[in-house]
PDB file of C-alpha atoms in Angstrom:
ATOM      1  CA  THR A   1      -0.116   0.153  -0.092  1.00  0.00           C
ATOM      2  CA  LYS A   2       0.996   3.630  -0.559  1.00  0.00           C
ATOM      3  CA  PRO A   3       2.138   5.563   2.448  1.00  0.00           C
ATOM      4  CA  ASP A   4      -0.270   8.506   3.625  1.00  0.00           C
ATOM      5  CA  ALA A   5       1.980  11.092   2.246  1.00  0.00           C
ATOM      6  CA  LEU A   6       1.268   9.842  -1.277  1.00  0.00           C
ATOM      7  CA  LEU A   7      -2.494   9.537  -1.093  1.00  0.00           C
ATOM      8  CA  GLU A   8      -2.960  12.170  -3.753  1.00  0.00           C
ATOM      9  CA  ASP A   9      -1.676   9.579  -6.019  1.00  0.00           C
ATOM     10  CA  TYR A  10      -4.482   6.944  -5.601  1.00  0.00           C
ATOM     11  CA  SER A  11      -7.254   7.116  -8.008  1.00  0.00           C
ATOM     12  CA  ILE A  12     -10.829   7.967  -7.302  1.00  0.00           C
ATOM     13  CA  THR A  13     -11.649   4.314  -7.148  1.00  0.00           C
ATOM     14  CA  GLU A  14      -8.944   3.284  -4.791  1.00  0.00           C
ATOM     15  CA  LEU A  15      -9.700   6.332  -2.324  1.00  0.00           C
ATOM     16  CA  GLN A  16     -13.388   5.128  -2.566  1.00  0.00           C
ATOM     17  CA  LYS A  17     -12.404   1.591  -1.311  1.00  0.00           C
ATOM     18  CA  ARG A  18     -10.572   3.076   1.599  1.00  0.00           C
ATOM     19  CA  TRP A  19     -12.928   5.709   2.829  1.00  0.00           C
ATOM     20  CA  VAL A  20     -15.746   2.809   2.628  1.00  0.00           C
ATOM     21  CA  MET A  21     -13.516   0.813   4.653  1.00  0.00           C
ATOM     22  CA  LEU A  22     -12.779   3.245   7.344  1.00  0.00           C
ATOM     23  CA  ALA A  23     -16.372   4.087   7.484  1.00  0.00           C
ATOM     24  CA  LYS A  24     -17.199   0.576   8.231  1.00  0.00           C
ATOM     25  CA  MET A  25     -14.724   0.805  11.070  1.00  0.00           C
ATOM     26  CA  GLY A  26     -16.262   3.735  12.441  1.00  0.00           C
ATOM     27  CA  ASP A  27     -13.268   5.762  11.439  1.00  0.00           C
ATOM     28  CA  TYR A  28     -15.487   8.383   9.926  1.00  0.00           C
ATOM     29  CA  ASP A  29     -12.873  11.314  10.204  1.00  0.00           C
ATOM     30  CA  ALA A  30     -10.483   9.052   8.040  1.00  0.00           C
ATOM     31  CA  ALA A  31     -13.014   8.542   5.800  1.00  0.00           C
ATOM     32  CA  ILE A  32     -13.908  12.186   5.463  1.00  0.00           C
ATOM     33  CA  SER A  33     -10.232  12.580   4.705  1.00  0.00           C
ATOM     34  CA  GLN A  34     -10.126  10.394   1.762  1.00  0.00           C
ATOM     35  CA  ILE A  35     -13.278  12.139   0.252  1.00  0.00           C
ATOM     36  CA  GLY A  36     -11.267  15.580   0.982  1.00  0.00           C
ATOM     37  CA  ILE A  37      -8.721  14.257  -1.597  1.00  0.00           C
ATOM     38  CA  VAL A  38     -10.907  13.449  -4.180  1.00  0.00           C
ATOM     39  CA  PHE A  39     -12.443  17.035  -3.962  1.00  0.00           C
ATOM     40  CA  LEU A  40      -9.063  18.540  -4.316  1.00  0.00           C
ATOM     41  CA  LYS A  41      -8.783  16.068  -7.417  1.00  0.00           C
ATOM     42  CA  LEU A  42     -12.365  16.966  -9.087  1.00  0.00           C
ATOM     43  CA  THR A  43     -11.639  20.922  -8.529  1.00  0.00           C
ATOM     44  CA  ARG A  44      -9.271  23.572 -10.119  1.00  0.00           C
ATOM     45  CA  GLN A  45      -8.740  26.480  -7.486  1.00  0.00           C
ATOM     46  CA  GLY A  46      -7.788  29.874  -8.173  1.00  0.00           C
ATOM     47  CA  VAL A  47      -9.108  32.762 -10.301  1.00  0.00           C
ATOM     48  CA  GLY A  48     -11.582  32.159 -13.277  1.00  0.00           C
ATOM     49  CA  SER A  49     -12.857  28.870 -11.414  1.00  0.00           C
ATOM     50  CA  LEU A  50     -16.287  27.820 -10.269  1.00  0.00           C
ATOM     51  CA  ALA A  51     -17.384  27.900  -6.472  1.00  0.00           C
ATOM     52  CA  CYS A  52     -19.998  27.465  -3.995  1.00  0.00           C
ATOM     53  CA  VAL A  53     -20.292  30.607  -1.517  1.00  0.00           C
ATOM     54  CA  TYR A  54     -21.531  28.963   1.638  1.00  0.00           C
ATOM     55  CA  ASN A  55     -22.254  31.314   4.606  1.00  0.00           C
ATOM     56  CA  PRO A  56     -21.842  29.574   8.137  1.00  0.00           C
ATOM     57  CA  GLU A  57     -23.146  32.326   9.870  1.00  0.00           C
ATOM     58  CA  CYS A  58     -26.743  30.803  10.035  1.00  0.00           C
ATOM     59  CA  LYS A  59     -29.469  32.802  12.060  1.00  0.00           C
ATOM     60  CA  ASP A  60     -32.272  30.813  13.027  1.00  0.00           C
ATOM     61  CA  ASN A  61     -34.765  33.063  11.291  1.00  0.00           C
ATOM     62  CA  GLY A  62     -36.541  30.611   9.291  1.00  0.00           C
ATOM     63  CA  LEU A  63     -34.654  31.604   6.172  1.00  0.00           C
ATOM     64  CA  ILE A  64     -32.555  28.987   4.148  1.00  0.00           C
ATOM     65  CA  PRO A  65     -28.980  29.691   4.507  1.00  0.00           C
ATOM     66  CA  ASN A  66     -27.462  31.762   1.509  1.00  0.00           C
ATOM     67  CA  SER A  67     -25.368  29.499  -0.750  1.00  0.00           C
ATOM     68  CA  PHE A  68     -24.900  30.548  -4.369  1.00  0.00           C
ATOM     69  CA  ILE A  69     -22.890  29.230  -7.269  1.00  0.00           C
ATOM     70  CA  CYS A  70     -20.292  31.941  -8.849  1.00  0.00           C
ATOM     71  CA  THR A  71     -17.153  32.405 -10.618  1.00  0.00           C
ATOM     72  CA  VAL A  72     -14.168  33.517  -8.772  1.00  0.00           C
ATOM     73  CA  MET A  73     -12.819  36.893 -10.148  1.00  0.00           C
ATOM     74  CA  THR A  74      -9.960  37.666  -7.599  1.00  0.00           C
ATOM     75  CA  GLU A  75      -8.324  36.439  -4.478  1.00  0.00           C
ATOM     76  CA  GLU A  76      -6.733  38.295  -1.504  1.00  0.00           C
ATOM     77  CA  GLU A  77      -5.952  36.928   1.751  1.00  0.00           C
ATOM     78  CA  PHE A  78      -9.320  37.566   3.169  1.00  0.00           C
ATOM     79  CA  THR A  79     -11.913  38.326   0.931  1.00  0.00           C
ATOM     80  CA  SER A  80     -12.522  37.004  -2.883  1.00  0.00           C
ATOM     81  CA  GLU A  81     -14.396  39.053  -5.726  1.00  0.00           C
ATOM     82  CA  VAL A  82     -16.950  36.736  -7.503  1.00  0.00           C
ATOM     83  CA  LEU A  83     -19.253  37.117  -9.930  1.00  0.00           C
ATOM     84  CA  LEU A  84     -23.110  35.228  -9.641  1.00  0.00           C
ATOM     85  CA  THR A  85     -23.512  32.879 -12.588  1.00  0.00           C
ATOM     86  CA  ASN A  86     -27.391  33.582 -12.143  1.00  0.00           C
ATOM     87  CA  ASP A  87     -27.437  37.266 -12.751  1.00  0.00           C
ATOM     88  CA  GLU A  88     -23.749  38.299 -13.067  1.00  0.00           C
ATOM     89  CA  THR A  89     -23.781  40.407  -9.978  1.00  0.00           C
ATOM     90  CA  GLU A  90     -20.420  41.246  -8.444  1.00  0.00           C
ATOM     91  CA  MET A  91     -19.776  40.430  -4.894  1.00  0.00           C
ATOM     92  CA  THR A  92     -16.915  40.759  -2.096  1.00  0.00           C
ATOM     93  CA  VAL A  93     -17.288  38.020   0.119  1.00  0.00           C
ATOM     94  CA  LYS A  94     -15.022  36.242   2.857  1.00  0.00           C
ATOM     95  CA  ALA A  95     -12.586  33.973   1.372  1.00  0.00           C
ATOM     96  CA  SER A  96     -13.507  31.518   3.936  1.00  0.00           C
ATOM     97  CA  PHE A  97     -16.904  31.302   2.463  1.00  0.00           C
ATOM     98  CA  VAL A  98     -15.405  30.196  -1.000  1.00  0.00           C
ATOM     99  CA  LYS A  99     -15.648  26.462  -1.642  1.00  0.00           C
ATOM    100  CA  TYR A 100     -14.514  25.635  -5.005  1.00  0.00           C
ATOM    101  CA  ILE A 101     -16.420  23.166  -7.182  1.00  0.00           C
ATOM    102  CA  PRO A 102     -15.543  21.488 -10.553  1.00  0.00           C
ATOM    103  CA  ASN A 103     -15.816  23.401 -13.708  1.00  0.00           C
ATOM    104  CA  SER A 104     -17.481  20.348 -15.675  1.00  0.00           C
ATOM    105  CA  LEU A 105     -20.964  18.978 -14.856  1.00  0.00           C
ATOM    106  CA  GLU A 106     -19.907  15.573 -14.903  1.00  0.00           C
ATOM    107  CA  ASP A 107     -17.688  15.993 -12.284  1.00  0.00           C
ATOM    108  CA  ALA A 108     -19.844  18.449 -10.255  1.00  0.00           C
ATOM    109  CA  PHE A 109     -22.192  15.652 -10.260  1.00  0.00           C
ATOM    110  CA  LYS A 110     -19.673  13.220  -8.426  1.00  0.00           C
ATOM    111  CA  PHE A 111     -18.886  15.995  -6.274  1.00  0.00           C
ATOM    112  CA  ALA A 112     -22.222  16.794  -5.002  1.00  0.00           C
ATOM    113  CA  LYS A 113     -22.925  13.062  -4.457  1.00  0.00           C
ATOM    114  CA  LEU A 114     -19.575  13.127  -2.024  1.00  0.00           C
ATOM    115  CA  CYS A 115     -20.712  16.214  -0.225  1.00  0.00           C
ATOM    116  CA  ASN A 116     -23.613  14.122   0.717  1.00  0.00           C
ATOM    117  CA  VAL A 117     -21.859  11.077   1.879  1.00  0.00           C
ATOM    118  CA  ALA A 118     -19.209  13.450   3.866  1.00  0.00           C
ATOM    119  CA  ALA A 119     -21.908  15.100   5.404  1.00  0.00           C
ATOM    120  CA  LYS A 120     -23.669  11.569   6.492  1.00  0.00           C
ATOM    121  CA  TYR A 121     -20.119  10.641   7.859  1.00  0.00           C
ATOM    122  CA  ALA A 122     -19.788  14.203   9.757  1.00  0.00           C
ATOM    123  CA  LEU A 123     -23.179  13.093  11.366  1.00  0.00           C
ATOM    124  CA  LEU A 124     -22.577   9.620  12.299  1.00  0.00           C
ATOM    125  CA  ARG A 125     -19.540  10.606  14.327  1.00  0.00           C
ATOM    126  CA  THR A 126     -19.483  10.126  18.270  1.00  0.00           C
ATOM    127  CA  ASN A 127     -19.594  13.726  18.173  1.00  0.00           C
ATOM    128  CA  PRO A 128     -21.530  14.746  15.143  1.00  0.00           C
ATOM    129  CA  TYR A 129     -19.775  17.489  13.516  1.00  0.00           C
ATOM    130  CA  ALA A 130     -23.146  19.272  12.526  1.00  0.00           C
ATOM    131  CA  GLU A 131     -21.688  22.569  11.082  1.00  0.00           C
ATOM    132  CA  PHE A 132     -19.441  20.460   8.601  1.00  0.00           C
ATOM    133  CA  SER A 133     -22.485  18.472   7.502  1.00  0.00           C
ATOM    134  CA  ALA A 134     -24.655  21.189   7.097  1.00  0.00           C
ATOM    135  CA  CYS A 135     -22.144  23.178   4.686  1.00  0.00           C
ATOM    136  CA  CYS A 136     -21.428  20.069   2.669  1.00  0.00           C
ATOM    137  CA  SER A 137     -25.243  18.896   2.132  1.00  0.00           C
ATOM    138  CA  THR A 138     -25.980  22.747   1.520  1.00  0.00           C
ATOM    139  CA  ILE A 139     -23.369  22.939  -1.198  1.00  0.00           C
ATOM    140  CA  ALA A 140     -24.709  19.625  -2.665  1.00  0.00           C
ATOM    141  CA  LEU A 141     -28.191  21.052  -2.752  1.00  0.00           C
ATOM    142  CA  SER A 142     -26.806  24.283  -4.487  1.00  0.00           C
ATOM    143  CA  LEU A 143     -25.478  22.107  -7.205  1.00  0.00           C
ATOM    144  CA  PHE A 144     -28.324  19.500  -7.665  1.00  0.00           C
ATOM    145  CA  GLU A 145     -30.874  22.228  -7.692  1.00  0.00           C
ATOM    146  CA  SER A 146     -28.763  23.895 -10.513  1.00  0.00           C
ATOM    147  CA  MET A 147     -28.407  20.725 -12.420  1.00  0.00           C
ATOM    148  CA  LEU A 148     -32.297  20.205 -12.374  1.00  0.00           C
ATOM    149  CA  VAL A 149     -33.024  22.899 -14.930  1.00  0.00           C
ATOM    150  CA  VAL A 150     -31.081  22.516 -18.368  1.00  0.00           C
ATOM    151  CA  GLU A 151     -30.912  26.538 -18.974  1.00  0.00           C
ATOM    152  CA  ILE A 152     -29.599  27.059 -15.340  1.00  0.00           C
ATOM    153  CA  ARG A 153     -26.938  24.442 -15.782  1.00  0.00           C
ATOM    154  CA  GLU A 154     -26.060  25.421 -19.294  1.00  0.00           C
ATOM    155  CA  ASN A 155     -25.355  29.022 -18.091  1.00  0.00           C
ATOM    156  CA  ILE A 156     -22.996  27.489 -15.427  1.00  0.00           C
ATOM    157  CA  TRP A 157     -21.127  24.384 -17.046  1.00  0.00           C
ATOM    158  CA  MET A 158     -19.751  24.392 -20.718  1.00  0.00           C
ATOM    159  CA  ASP A 159     -20.851  20.779 -21.004  1.00  0.00           C
ATOM    160  CA  GLY A 160     -24.340  21.393 -18.802  1.00  0.00           C
ATOM    161  CA  GLY A 161     -26.519  20.485 -22.048  1.00  0.00           C
ATOM    162  CA  VAL A 162     -25.414  17.035 -22.077  1.00  0.00           C
ATOM    163  CA  ALA A 163     -25.779  14.888 -18.897  1.00  0.00           C
ATOM    164  CA  SER A 164     -25.423  11.468 -17.895  1.00  0.00           C
ATOM    165  CA  PHE A 165     -27.801  11.767 -15.034  1.00  0.00           C
ATOM    166  CA  SER A 166     -31.735  11.754 -15.119  1.00  0.00           C
ATOM    167  CA  VAL A 167     -33.966  14.194 -13.491  1.00  0.00           C
ATOM    168  CA  LYS A 168     -35.339  11.475 -11.056  1.00  0.00           C
ATOM    169  CA  ASP A 169     -31.704  10.864 -10.235  1.00  0.00           C
ATOM    170  CA  ILE A 170     -30.975  14.436  -9.171  1.00  0.00           C
ATOM    171  CA  LYS A 171     -34.496  14.651  -7.221  1.00  0.00           C
ATOM    172  CA  GLN A 172     -33.448  11.736  -4.899  1.00  0.00           C
ATOM    173  CA  LEU A 173     -30.050  13.259  -4.250  1.00  0.00           C
ATOM    174  CA  LEU A 174     -31.661  16.668  -3.582  1.00  0.00           C
ATOM    175  CA  PHE A 175     -34.053  15.361  -1.207  1.00  0.00           C
ATOM    176  CA  ASP A 176     -31.074  13.523   0.741  1.00  0.00           C
ATOM    177  CA  SER A 177     -29.392  16.685   0.702  1.00  0.00           C
ATOM    178  CA  TYR A 178     -32.109  18.412   2.412  1.00  0.00           C
ATOM    179  CA  MET A 179     -32.881  15.770   4.852  1.00  0.00           C
ATOM    180  CA  LEU A 180     -29.092  15.902   5.885  1.00  0.00           C
ATOM    181  CA  VAL A 181     -29.161  19.790   6.348  1.00  0.00           C
ATOM    182  CA  THR A 182     -32.165  19.166   8.247  1.00  0.00           C
ATOM    183  CA  ARG A 183     -30.643  16.880  10.689  1.00  0.00           C
ATOM    184  CA  ALA A 184     -27.708  19.053  10.965  1.00  0.00           C
ATOM    185  CA  ARG A 185     -29.907  21.971  11.974  1.00  0.00           C
ATOM    186  CA  ILE A 186     -31.883  20.199  14.483  1.00  0.00           C
ATOM    187  CA  LEU A 187     -28.551  18.951  16.471  1.00  0.00           C
ATOM    188  CA  GLN A 188     -27.314  22.782  16.110  1.00  0.00           C
ATOM    189  CA  ASN A 189     -31.041  23.576  17.850  1.00  0.00           C
ATOM    190  CA  LYS A 190     -31.678  25.744  14.765  1.00  0.00           C
ATOM    191  CA  PHE A 191     -35.173  24.598  14.520  1.00  0.00           C
ATOM    192  CA  ASN A 192     -36.755  27.217  12.204  1.00  0.00           C
ATOM    193  CA  ALA A 193     -33.863  26.911   9.697  1.00  0.00           C
ATOM    194  CA  ALA A 194     -34.432  23.084  10.031  1.00  0.00           C
ATOM    195  CA  ALA A 195     -38.180  23.578   9.387  1.00  0.00           C
ATOM    196  CA  ALA A 196     -37.462  25.456   6.173  1.00  0.00           C
ATOM    197  CA  MET A 197     -35.559  22.680   4.972  1.00  0.00           C
ATOM    198  CA  VAL A 198     -37.585  19.710   5.772  1.00  0.00           C
ATOM    199  CA  ARG A 199     -40.322  21.550   4.090  1.00  0.00           C
ATOM    200  CA  LYS A 200     -38.398  21.568   0.828  1.00  0.00           C
ATOM    201  CA  ALA A 201     -37.937  17.423   1.591  1.00  0.00           C
ATOM    202  CA  VAL A 202     -41.438  17.040   2.044  1.00  0.00           C
ATOM    203  CA  PHE A 203     -42.460  18.795  -1.202  1.00  0.00           C
ATOM    204  CA  LEU A 204     -40.142  16.365  -3.471  1.00  0.00           C
ATOM    205  CA  ASP A 205     -41.386  13.409  -1.467  1.00  0.00           C
ATOM    206  CA  PRO A 206     -44.751  13.858   0.339  1.00  0.00           C
ATOM    207  CA  GLY A 207     -44.934  10.348   1.408  1.00  0.00           C
ATOM    208  CA  ASN A 208     -41.513   9.791   2.767  1.00  0.00           C
ATOM    209  CA  LYS A 209     -42.002   8.463   6.580  1.00  0.00           C
ATOM    210  CA  SER A 210     -38.320   9.939   7.760  1.00  0.00           C
ATOM    211  CA  ALA A 211     -39.323  13.425   6.701  1.00  0.00           C
ATOM    212  CA  ARG A 212     -42.571  13.244   8.159  1.00  0.00           C
ATOM    213  CA  VAL A 213     -40.592  11.914  11.481  1.00  0.00           C
ATOM    214  CA  LEU A 214     -38.380  14.917  11.125  1.00  0.00           C
ATOM    215  CA  VAL A 215     -41.461  17.355  10.734  1.00  0.00           C
ATOM    216  CA  LYS A 216     -42.869  16.068  14.176  1.00  0.00           C
ATOM    217  CA  ILE A 217     -39.427  15.653  15.765  1.00  0.00           C
ATOM    218  CA  ILE A 218     -39.095  19.745  15.171  1.00  0.00           C
ATOM    219  CA  LYS A 219     -42.417  20.896  15.940  1.00  0.00           C
ATOM    220  CA  GLN A 220     -41.877  19.209  19.493  1.00  0.00           C
ATOM    221  CA  ARG A 221     -38.306  20.545  19.789  1.00  0.00           C
ATOM    222  CA  GLN A 222     -39.767  24.008  18.780  1.00  0.00           C
ATOM    223  CA  MET A 223     -42.618  23.875  21.440  1.00  0.00           C
ATOM    224  CA  LYS A 224     -40.251  23.172  24.379  1.00  0.00           C
ATOM    225  CA  GLN A 225     -37.689  25.818  23.107  1.00  0.00           C
ATOM    226  CA  GLN A 226     -40.955  28.193  23.396  1.00  0.00           C
ATOM    227  CA  ARG A 227     -41.555  26.884  26.637  1.00  0.00           C
ATOM    228  CA  ASN A 228     -37.830  27.422  27.982  1.00  0.00           C
ATOM    229  CA  ASP A 229     -37.714  30.637  26.451  1.00  0.00           C
ATOM    230  CA  LYS A 230     -41.208  31.924  28.550  1.00  0.00           C
ATOM    231  CA  GLN A 231     -39.681  30.424  31.570  1.00  0.00           C
ATOM    232  CA  LEU A 232     -36.469  32.224  30.851  1.00  0.00           C
ATOM    233  CA  ALA A 233     -38.297  35.529  30.462  1.00  0.00           C
ATOM    234  CA  ARG A 234     -40.267  34.861  33.849  1.00  0.00           C
ATOM    235  CA  ASN A 235     -37.026  33.884  35.645  1.00  0.00           C
ATOM    236  CA  VAL A 236     -35.110  36.943  34.158  1.00  0.00           C
ATOM    237  CA  ALA A 237     -38.362  39.186  35.382  1.00  0.00           C
ATOM    238  CA  ALA A 238     -38.689  37.898  38.714  1.00  0.00           C
ATOM    239  CA  TRP A 239     -34.882  38.438  39.134  1.00  0.00           C
ATOM    240  CA  VAL A 240     -35.037  41.833  37.855  1.00  0.00           C
ATOM    241  CA  GLN A 241     -37.842  42.673  40.219  1.00  0.00           C
ATOM    242  CA  LYS A 242     -36.265  41.053  43.200  1.00  0.00           C
ATOM    243  CA  ALA A 243     -33.121  43.007  42.346  1.00  0.00           C
ATOM    244  CA  MET A 244     -34.910  46.209  42.320  1.00  0.00           C
ATOM    245  CA  LYS A 245     -36.147  45.827  45.614  1.00  0.00           C
ATOM    246  CA  SER A 246     -32.826  44.552  47.184  1.00  0.00           C
ATOM    247  CA  GLU A 247     -30.159  46.970  48.071  1.00  0.00           C
ATOM    248  CA  GLU A 248     -27.981  45.983  44.805  1.00  0.00           C
ATOM    249  CA  ILE A 249     -30.529  48.231  42.651  1.00  0.00           C
ATOM    250  CA  GLN A 250     -32.484  50.839  44.121  1.00  0.00           C
ATOM    251  CA  PRO A 251     -35.298  52.690  42.091  1.00  0.00           C
ATOM    252  CA  SER A 252     -33.701  55.845  42.759  1.00  0.00           C
ATOM    253  CA  ASP A 253     -30.350  54.929  41.508  1.00  0.00           C
ATOM    254  CA  PHE A 254     -31.908  55.441  38.116  1.00  0.00           C
ATOM    255  CA  ASP A 255     -33.068  59.161  39.017  1.00  0.00           C
ATOM    256  CA  ARG A 256     -29.439  60.018  39.418  1.00  0.00           C
ATOM    257  CA  LEU A 257     -28.263  58.784  35.825  1.00  0.00           C
TER     258      LEU A 257
END
């Protein structure tokens, strides 16, 4: 076998055998590292390359975290200038938000499928890596959504007009991405974001039992969170009233401000 230092010399098929074996052994971190090497093999990084901008700063406001495909125009140490592929808008984003993707449709399809695999492995860890999983599966869904419409994928990829996959294939993989993001957001206690994503999964496959279970789980967690928030609000109000009556804070203190 080749030493780890030469892992980049493995073919994608060889690397796949390794990550499958490692995953069966429960070593998901090592399995993800093998997939990471494939990511590098499938992408060309630098100015002029395609990328997916993923913002990890997800606020739990019910909106789906922003993720979009673009072309990298310039690279600096902390920022990158990108050109959105859908409307040619120029933007400046944090360099850490830029995740390179393949410049060919076929490689992008492989890449997106592997993003789902990496996301799944991240959730199977003893201590699930929820943000990494959310990142990988969000990038995957951005790619799959773009591949669904011929006009959109032709605008992104030079070989976008001819695809070896079917719409049915894409919809199944897209459903998987929605479910993975939902699970990751639940682990992060971002239930509004999870609810927004699972709705997309249910729309794709209304009869799916796993999706329906997640809908129930999210509703239960949201109700519990609301009860806890109300209890916290009552506790804070009680603390403020007690403090006002104590010697620590007197109403007259405010008169002197």
